[in-house]
Short mmCIF file of C-alpha atoms and ligand atoms in Angstrom, two decimals:
data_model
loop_
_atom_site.label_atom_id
_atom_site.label_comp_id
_atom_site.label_asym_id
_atom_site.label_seq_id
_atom_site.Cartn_x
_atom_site.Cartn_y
_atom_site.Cartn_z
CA UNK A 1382 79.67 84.80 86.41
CA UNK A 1383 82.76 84.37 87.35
CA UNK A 1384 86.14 82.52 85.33
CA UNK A 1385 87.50 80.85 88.83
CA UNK A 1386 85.66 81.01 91.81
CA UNK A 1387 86.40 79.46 95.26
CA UNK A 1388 84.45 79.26 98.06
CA UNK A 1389 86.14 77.85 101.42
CA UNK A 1390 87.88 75.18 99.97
CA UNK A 1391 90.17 73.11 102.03
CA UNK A 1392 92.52 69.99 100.69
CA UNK A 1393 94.05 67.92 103.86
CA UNK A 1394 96.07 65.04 103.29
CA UNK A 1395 96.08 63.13 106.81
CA UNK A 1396 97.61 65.32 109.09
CA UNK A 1397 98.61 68.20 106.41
CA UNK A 1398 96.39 70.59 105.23
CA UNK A 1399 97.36 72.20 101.94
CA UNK A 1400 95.09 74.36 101.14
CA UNK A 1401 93.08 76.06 104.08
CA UNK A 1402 89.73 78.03 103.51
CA UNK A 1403 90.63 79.46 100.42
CA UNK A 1404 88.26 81.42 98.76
CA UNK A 1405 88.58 84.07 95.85
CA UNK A 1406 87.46 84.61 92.11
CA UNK A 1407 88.90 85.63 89.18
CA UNK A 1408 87.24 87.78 87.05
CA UNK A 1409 86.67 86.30 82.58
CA UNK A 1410 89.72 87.86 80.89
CA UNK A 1411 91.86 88.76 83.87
CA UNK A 1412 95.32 87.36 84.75
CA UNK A 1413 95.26 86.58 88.33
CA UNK A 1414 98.24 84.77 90.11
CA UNK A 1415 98.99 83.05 93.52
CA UNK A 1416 102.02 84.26 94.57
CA UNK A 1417 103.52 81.79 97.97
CA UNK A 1418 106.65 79.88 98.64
CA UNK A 1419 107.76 76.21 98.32
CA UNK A 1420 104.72 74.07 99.99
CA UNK A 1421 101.88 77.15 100.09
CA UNK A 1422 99.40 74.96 98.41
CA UNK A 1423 99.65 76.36 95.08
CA UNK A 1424 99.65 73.42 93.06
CA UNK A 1425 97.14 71.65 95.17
CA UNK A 1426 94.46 74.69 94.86
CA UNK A 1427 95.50 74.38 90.86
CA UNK A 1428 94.76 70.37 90.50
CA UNK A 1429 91.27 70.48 92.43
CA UNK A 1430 90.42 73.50 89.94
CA UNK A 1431 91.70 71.48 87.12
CA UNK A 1432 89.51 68.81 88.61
CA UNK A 1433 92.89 66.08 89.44
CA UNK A 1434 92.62 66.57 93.07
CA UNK A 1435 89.12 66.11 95.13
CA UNK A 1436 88.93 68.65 97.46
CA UNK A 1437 88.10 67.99 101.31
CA UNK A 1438 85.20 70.65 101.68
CA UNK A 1439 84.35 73.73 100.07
CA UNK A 1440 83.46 74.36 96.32
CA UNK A 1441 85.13 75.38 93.35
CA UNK A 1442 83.68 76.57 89.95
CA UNK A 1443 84.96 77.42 86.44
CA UNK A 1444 82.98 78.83 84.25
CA UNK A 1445 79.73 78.40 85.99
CA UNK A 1446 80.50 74.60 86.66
CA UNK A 1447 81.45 72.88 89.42
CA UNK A 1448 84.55 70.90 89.91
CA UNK A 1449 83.01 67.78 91.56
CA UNK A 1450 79.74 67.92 90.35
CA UNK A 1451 80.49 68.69 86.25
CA UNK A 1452 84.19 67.72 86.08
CA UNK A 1453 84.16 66.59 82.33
CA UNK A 1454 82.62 70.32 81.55
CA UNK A 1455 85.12 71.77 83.37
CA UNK A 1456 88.11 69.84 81.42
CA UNK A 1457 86.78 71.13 78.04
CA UNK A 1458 86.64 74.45 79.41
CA UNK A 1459 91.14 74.47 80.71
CA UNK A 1460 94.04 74.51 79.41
CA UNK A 1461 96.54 73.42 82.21
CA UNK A 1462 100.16 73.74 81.91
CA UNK A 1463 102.20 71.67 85.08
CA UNK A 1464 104.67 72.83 87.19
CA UNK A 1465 107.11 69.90 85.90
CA UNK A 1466 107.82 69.72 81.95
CA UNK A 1467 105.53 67.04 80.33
CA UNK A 1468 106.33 66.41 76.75
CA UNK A 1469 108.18 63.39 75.61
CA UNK A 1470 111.93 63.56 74.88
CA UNK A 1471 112.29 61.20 72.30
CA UNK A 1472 109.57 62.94 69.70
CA UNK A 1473 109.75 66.16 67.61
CA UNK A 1474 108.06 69.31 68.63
CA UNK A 1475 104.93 68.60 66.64
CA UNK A 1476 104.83 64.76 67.21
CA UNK A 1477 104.25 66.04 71.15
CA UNK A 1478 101.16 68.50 69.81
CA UNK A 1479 99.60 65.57 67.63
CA UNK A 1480 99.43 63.33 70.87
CA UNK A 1481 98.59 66.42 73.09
CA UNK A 1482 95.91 66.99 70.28
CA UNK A 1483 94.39 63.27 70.19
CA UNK A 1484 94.59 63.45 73.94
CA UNK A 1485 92.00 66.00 73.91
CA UNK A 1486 89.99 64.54 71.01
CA UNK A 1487 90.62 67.66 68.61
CA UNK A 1488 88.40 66.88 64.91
CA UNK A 1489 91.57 65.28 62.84
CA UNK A 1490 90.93 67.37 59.99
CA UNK A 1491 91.34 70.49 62.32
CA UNK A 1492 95.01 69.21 64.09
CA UNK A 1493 97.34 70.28 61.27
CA UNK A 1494 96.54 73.92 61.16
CA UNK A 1495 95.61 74.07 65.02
CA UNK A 1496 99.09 73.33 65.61
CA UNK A 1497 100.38 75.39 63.04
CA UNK A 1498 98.40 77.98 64.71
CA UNK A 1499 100.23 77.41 68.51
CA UNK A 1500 103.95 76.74 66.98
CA UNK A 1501 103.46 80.06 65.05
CA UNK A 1502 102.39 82.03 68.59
CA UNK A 1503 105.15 80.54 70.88
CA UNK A 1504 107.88 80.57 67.46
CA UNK A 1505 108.62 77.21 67.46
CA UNK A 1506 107.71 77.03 63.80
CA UNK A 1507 111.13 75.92 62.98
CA UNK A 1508 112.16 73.65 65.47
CA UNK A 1509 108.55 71.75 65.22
CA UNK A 1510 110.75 68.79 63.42
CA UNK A 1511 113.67 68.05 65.93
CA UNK A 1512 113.43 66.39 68.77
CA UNK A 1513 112.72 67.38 71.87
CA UNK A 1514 115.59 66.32 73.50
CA UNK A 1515 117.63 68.82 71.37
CA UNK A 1516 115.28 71.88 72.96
CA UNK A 1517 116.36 74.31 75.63
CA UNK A 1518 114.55 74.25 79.30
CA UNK A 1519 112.52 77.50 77.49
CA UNK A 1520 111.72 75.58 74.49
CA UNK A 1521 110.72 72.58 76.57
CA UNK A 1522 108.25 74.62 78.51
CA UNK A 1523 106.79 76.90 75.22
CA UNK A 1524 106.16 73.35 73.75
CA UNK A 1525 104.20 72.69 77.10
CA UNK A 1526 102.56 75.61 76.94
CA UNK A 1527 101.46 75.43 73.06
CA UNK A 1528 99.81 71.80 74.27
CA UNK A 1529 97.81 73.68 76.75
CA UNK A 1530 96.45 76.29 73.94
CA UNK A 1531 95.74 73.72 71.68
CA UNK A 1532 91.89 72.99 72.13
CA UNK A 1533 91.50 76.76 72.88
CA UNK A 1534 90.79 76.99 76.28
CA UNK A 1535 88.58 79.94 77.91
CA UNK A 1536 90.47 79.70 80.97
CA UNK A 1537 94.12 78.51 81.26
CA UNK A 1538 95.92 77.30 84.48
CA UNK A 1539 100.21 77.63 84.08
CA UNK A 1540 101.56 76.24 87.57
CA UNK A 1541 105.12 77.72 88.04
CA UNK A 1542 105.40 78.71 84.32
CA UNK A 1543 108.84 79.55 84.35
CA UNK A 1544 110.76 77.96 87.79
CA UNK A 1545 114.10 77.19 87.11
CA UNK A 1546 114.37 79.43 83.97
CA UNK A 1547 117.13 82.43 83.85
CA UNK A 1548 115.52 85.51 83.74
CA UNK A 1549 115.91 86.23 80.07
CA UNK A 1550 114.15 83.13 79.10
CA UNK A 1551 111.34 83.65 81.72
CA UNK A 1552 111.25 87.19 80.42
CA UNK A 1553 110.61 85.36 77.08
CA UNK A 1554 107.38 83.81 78.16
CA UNK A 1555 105.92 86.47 79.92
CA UNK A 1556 105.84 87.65 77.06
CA UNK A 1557 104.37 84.70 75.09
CA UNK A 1558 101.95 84.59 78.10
CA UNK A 1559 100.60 87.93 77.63
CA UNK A 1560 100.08 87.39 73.91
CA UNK A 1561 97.97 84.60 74.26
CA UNK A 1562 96.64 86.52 77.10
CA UNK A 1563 95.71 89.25 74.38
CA UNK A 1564 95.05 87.39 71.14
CA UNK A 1565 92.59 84.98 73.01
CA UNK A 1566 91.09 86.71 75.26
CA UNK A 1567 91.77 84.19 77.92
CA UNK A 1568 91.15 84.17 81.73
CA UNK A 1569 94.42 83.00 83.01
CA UNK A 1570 95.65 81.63 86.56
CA UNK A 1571 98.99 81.22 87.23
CA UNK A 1572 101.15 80.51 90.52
CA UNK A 1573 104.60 81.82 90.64
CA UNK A 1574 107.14 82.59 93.98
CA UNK A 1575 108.74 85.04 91.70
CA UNK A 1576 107.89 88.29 93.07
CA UNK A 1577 108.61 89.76 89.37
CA UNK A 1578 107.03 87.59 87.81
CA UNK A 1579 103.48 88.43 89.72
CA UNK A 1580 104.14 91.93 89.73
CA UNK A 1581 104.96 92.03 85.54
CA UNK A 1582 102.08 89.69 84.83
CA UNK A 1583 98.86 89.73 86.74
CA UNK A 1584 95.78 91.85 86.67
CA UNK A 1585 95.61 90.65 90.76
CA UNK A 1586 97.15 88.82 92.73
CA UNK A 1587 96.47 86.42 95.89
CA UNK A 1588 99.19 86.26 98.23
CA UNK A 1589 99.14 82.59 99.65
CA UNK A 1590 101.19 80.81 102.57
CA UNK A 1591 101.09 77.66 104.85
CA UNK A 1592 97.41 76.98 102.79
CA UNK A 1593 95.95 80.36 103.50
CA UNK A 1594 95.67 83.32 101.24
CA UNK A 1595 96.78 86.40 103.22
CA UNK A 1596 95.55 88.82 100.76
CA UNK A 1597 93.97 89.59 97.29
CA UNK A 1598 94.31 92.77 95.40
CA UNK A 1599 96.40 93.94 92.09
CA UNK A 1600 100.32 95.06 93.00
CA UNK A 1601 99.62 98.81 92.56
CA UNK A 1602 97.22 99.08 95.78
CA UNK A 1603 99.48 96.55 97.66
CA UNK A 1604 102.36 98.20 97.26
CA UNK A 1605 100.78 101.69 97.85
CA UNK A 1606 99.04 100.25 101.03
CA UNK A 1607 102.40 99.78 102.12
CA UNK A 1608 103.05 103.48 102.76
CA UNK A 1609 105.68 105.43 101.54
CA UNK A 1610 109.30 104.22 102.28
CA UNK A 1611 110.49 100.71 103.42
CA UNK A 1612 113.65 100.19 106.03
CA UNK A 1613 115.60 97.23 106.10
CA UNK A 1614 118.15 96.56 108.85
CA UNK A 1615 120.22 93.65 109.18
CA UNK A 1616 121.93 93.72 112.05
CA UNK A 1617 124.82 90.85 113.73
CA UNK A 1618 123.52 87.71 114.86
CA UNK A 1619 123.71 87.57 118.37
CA UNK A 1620 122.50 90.89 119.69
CA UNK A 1621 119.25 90.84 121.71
CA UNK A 1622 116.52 91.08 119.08
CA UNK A 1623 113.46 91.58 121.16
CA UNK A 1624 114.94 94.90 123.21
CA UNK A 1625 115.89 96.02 119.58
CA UNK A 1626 112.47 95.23 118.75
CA UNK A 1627 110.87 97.12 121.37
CA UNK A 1628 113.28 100.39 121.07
CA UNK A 1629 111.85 100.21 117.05
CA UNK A 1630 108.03 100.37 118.41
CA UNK A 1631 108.63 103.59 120.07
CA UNK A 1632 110.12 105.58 116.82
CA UNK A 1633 108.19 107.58 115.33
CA UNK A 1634 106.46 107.87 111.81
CA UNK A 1635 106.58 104.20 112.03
CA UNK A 1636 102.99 102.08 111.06
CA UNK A 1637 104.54 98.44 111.16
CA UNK A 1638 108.04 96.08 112.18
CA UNK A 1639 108.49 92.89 110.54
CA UNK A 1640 112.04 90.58 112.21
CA UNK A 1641 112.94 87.70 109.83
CA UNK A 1642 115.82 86.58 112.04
CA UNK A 1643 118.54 88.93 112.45
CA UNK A 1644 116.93 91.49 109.45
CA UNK A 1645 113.77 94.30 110.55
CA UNK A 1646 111.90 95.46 108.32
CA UNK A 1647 110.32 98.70 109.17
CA UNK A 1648 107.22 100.10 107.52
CA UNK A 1649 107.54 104.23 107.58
CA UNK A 1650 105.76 107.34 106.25
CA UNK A 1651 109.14 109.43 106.42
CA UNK A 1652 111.90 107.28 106.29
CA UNK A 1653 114.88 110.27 106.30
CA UNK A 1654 113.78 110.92 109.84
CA UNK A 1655 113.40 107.61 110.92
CA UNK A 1656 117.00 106.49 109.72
CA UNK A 1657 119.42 109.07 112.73
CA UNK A 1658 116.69 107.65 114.97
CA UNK A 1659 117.54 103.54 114.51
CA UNK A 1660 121.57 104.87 114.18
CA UNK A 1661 120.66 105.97 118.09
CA UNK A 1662 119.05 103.29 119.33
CA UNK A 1663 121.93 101.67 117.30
CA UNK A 1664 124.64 103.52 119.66
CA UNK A 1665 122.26 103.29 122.82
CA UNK A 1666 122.24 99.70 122.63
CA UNK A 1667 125.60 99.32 121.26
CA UNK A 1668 124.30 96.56 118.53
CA UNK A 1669 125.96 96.46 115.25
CA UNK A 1670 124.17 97.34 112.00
CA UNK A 1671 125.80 95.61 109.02
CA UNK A 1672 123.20 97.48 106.30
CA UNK A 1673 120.76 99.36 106.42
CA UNK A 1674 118.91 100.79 103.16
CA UNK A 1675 115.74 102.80 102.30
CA UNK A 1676 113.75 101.60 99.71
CA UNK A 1677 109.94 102.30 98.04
CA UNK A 1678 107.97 99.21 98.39
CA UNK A 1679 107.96 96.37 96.47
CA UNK A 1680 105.76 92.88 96.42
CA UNK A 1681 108.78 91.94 98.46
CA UNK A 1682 107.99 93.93 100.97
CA UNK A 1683 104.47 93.20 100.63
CA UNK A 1684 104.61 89.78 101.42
CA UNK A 1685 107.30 90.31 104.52
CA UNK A 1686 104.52 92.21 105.60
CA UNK A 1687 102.04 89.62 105.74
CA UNK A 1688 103.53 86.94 106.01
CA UNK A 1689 106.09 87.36 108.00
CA UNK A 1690 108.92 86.61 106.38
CA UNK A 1691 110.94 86.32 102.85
CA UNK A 1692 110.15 83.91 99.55
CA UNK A 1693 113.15 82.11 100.53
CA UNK A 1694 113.30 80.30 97.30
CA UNK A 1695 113.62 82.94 95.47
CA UNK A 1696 116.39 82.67 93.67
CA UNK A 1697 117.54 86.38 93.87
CA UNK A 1698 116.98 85.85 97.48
CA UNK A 1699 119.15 83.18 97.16
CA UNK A 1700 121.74 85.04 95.22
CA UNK A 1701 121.95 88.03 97.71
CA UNK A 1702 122.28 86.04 100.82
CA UNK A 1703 125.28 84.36 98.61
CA UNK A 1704 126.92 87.43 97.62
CA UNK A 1705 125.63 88.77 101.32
CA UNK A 1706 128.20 86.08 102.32
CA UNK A 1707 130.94 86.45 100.25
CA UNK A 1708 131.28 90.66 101.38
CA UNK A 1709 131.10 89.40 104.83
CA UNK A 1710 134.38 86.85 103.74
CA UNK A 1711 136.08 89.73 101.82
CA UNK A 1712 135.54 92.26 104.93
CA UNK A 1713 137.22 90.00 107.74
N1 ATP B 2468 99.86 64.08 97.70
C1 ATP B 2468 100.27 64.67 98.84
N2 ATP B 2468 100.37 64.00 100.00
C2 ATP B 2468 100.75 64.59 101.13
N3 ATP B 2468 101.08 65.88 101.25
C3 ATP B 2468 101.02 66.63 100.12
C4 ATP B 2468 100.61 66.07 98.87
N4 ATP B 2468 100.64 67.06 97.94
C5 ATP B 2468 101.03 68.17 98.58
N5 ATP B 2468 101.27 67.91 99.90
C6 ATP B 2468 101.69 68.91 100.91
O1 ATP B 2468 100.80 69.99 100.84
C7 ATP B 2468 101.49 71.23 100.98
C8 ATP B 2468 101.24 72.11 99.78
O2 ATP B 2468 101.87 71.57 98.65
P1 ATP B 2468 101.78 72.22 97.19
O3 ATP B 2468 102.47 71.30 96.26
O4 ATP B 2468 100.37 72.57 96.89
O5 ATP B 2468 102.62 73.54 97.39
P2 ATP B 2468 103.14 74.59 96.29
O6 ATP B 2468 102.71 75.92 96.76
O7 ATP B 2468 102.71 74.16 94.94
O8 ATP B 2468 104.71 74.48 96.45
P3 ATP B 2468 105.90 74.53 95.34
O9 ATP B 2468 106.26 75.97 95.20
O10 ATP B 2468 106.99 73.75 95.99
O11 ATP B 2468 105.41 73.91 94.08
C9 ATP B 2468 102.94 70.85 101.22
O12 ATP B 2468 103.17 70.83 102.60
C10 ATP B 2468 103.06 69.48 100.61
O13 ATP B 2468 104.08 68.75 101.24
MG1 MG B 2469 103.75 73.73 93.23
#
């Protein structure tokens, strides 16, 4: 029996539909993420599993029970952690937990040291007293996090555990994550658009865009299905992409061309010999290369390849296209 398992489910509101045939299972004590940009239909898959969402067709299980059909089962069974920061401002640390605690009818002689228990794991021991409005966006979210843990969970859903987070702090909770991961023995799902982040984390991972999952396996196979060496080419705005295109196709040692825009990516088994090749087609067509670099694989790569296109979210994306920018300023 499977943790999570999903069997053609489909979520439409009116004309959208947010999550499209998805079907996949996750394994009891595996970490399994869905990795997609803004609007893939992670949180929507997430809140029919966690039984706030009906779903349009199709059937989803956890633990053996199904969402529609055994919904309060289900609920005793999750911890679920939202994408936006839920604890209350105005109350300490612990006051949060008691509530979170009540919430989920915990026996009132076992509250106290059940808490104790979750401040201790996330180390929030000392802070438990101040309020939250005093905590750090980290803090905030460990304190969401320890609410999830509290009626000890066999499976636990984090949506977006660390968006918006520097990458020290969302170091920081990986780590928490795989040590309640460990010292629980907990199935957890998580959604992330941080390629890192899925890579660092899960057992597997589902790749998911525009409602669809594109593909399902851990990062080691998808990154060595990806063959040896990765080319990217950006390349000025206004040449004629499609005859570029097309002079690509014919190079050898080749197996696949992604465009996103004015940047190819180009799938090869031996990228040294590929590279005097595209610098010919490069003269030939008299286009103008502005980089050019040769790479191994990474889940970046992976999901270009099947989807198309970048995270664009991302926010390292986001930082290279800015610094991208600001060479291009420097240069003129
Ligand atoms: N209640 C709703 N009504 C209408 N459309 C919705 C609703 N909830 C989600 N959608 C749409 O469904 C799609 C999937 O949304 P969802 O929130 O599941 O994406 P996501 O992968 O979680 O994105 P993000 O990374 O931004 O959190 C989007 O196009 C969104 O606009
Ligand atoms: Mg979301």
């Amino acid at each position: 029996m499977y943790s999570v398992e999903t069997q053609s489910l489909v979520k439409s509101f009116g004309d959208v539909t947010a999550v499209n045939d998805v079907s996949f299972s996750v394994e009891t004590g595996e970490i399994f993420g869905f990795l997609g940009p803004n609007g893939a239909g992670k949180s929507t898959t997430m809140m029919i599993l966690t039984t706030l969402l009906k779903p349009t067709s199709g059937k989803a299980m956890i633990s053996g029970f199904d969402v529609r059909q055994n919904p309060k089962k289900v609920r005793e069974n999750i911890g679920y952690v939202q994408q936006e920061t839920t604890v209350d401002e105005y109350l300490t640390g612990r006051e949060n937990l008691i509530l979170q605690a009540k919430l989920n009818h915990i026996p009132t002689s076992e509250i106290d040291s059940r808490i104790d228990d979750v401040l201790d794991l996330i180390e929030l021991t000392d802070k438990q007293n101040e309020a939250v409005v005093t905590y750090s966006g980290g803090m905030r979210k460990r304190l969401d996090i320890a609410g999830g843990l509290l009626h000890r969970p066999k499976v636990l859903f984090l949506d977006e555990p660390t968006v918006g987070l520097d990458i020290q702090t969302r170091r920081k909770i990986w780590e928490y994550i795989k040590k309640i991961h460990d010292e629980f023995d907990m199935t957890i799902f998580l959604t992330t658009h941080y390629m890192e982040e899925a890579d660092q984390l899960c057992d597997r991972i589902g790749i998911i865009d525009g409602g669809k999952i594109q593909v399902i396996d851990s990062p080691e196979n998808m990154k060595n299905a990806m063959g040896n060496e990765v080319i990217s080419i950006t390349i000025e705005n206004d040449e004629n992409f499609e005859s570029i295109q097309s002079e690509f196709e014919k190079l050898e040692h080749v197996s696949k061309i992604n465009r996103d825009q004015n940047k190819f990516t180009l799938f090869a088994s031996n990228g040294t010999e590929v590279i005097p090749k595209i610098f010919q087609i490069s003269n030939n067509l008299s286009m103008t290369i502005t980089s050019i670099s040769l790479t191994k694989p990474t889940l970046d790569d992976v999901f270009i390849s099947y989807t198309g296109h970048e995270i664009r979210d991302d926010d390292s994306t986001y930082n290279r296209k800015r610094e991208h920018a600001k060479m291009k300023r420097l240069r003129v």
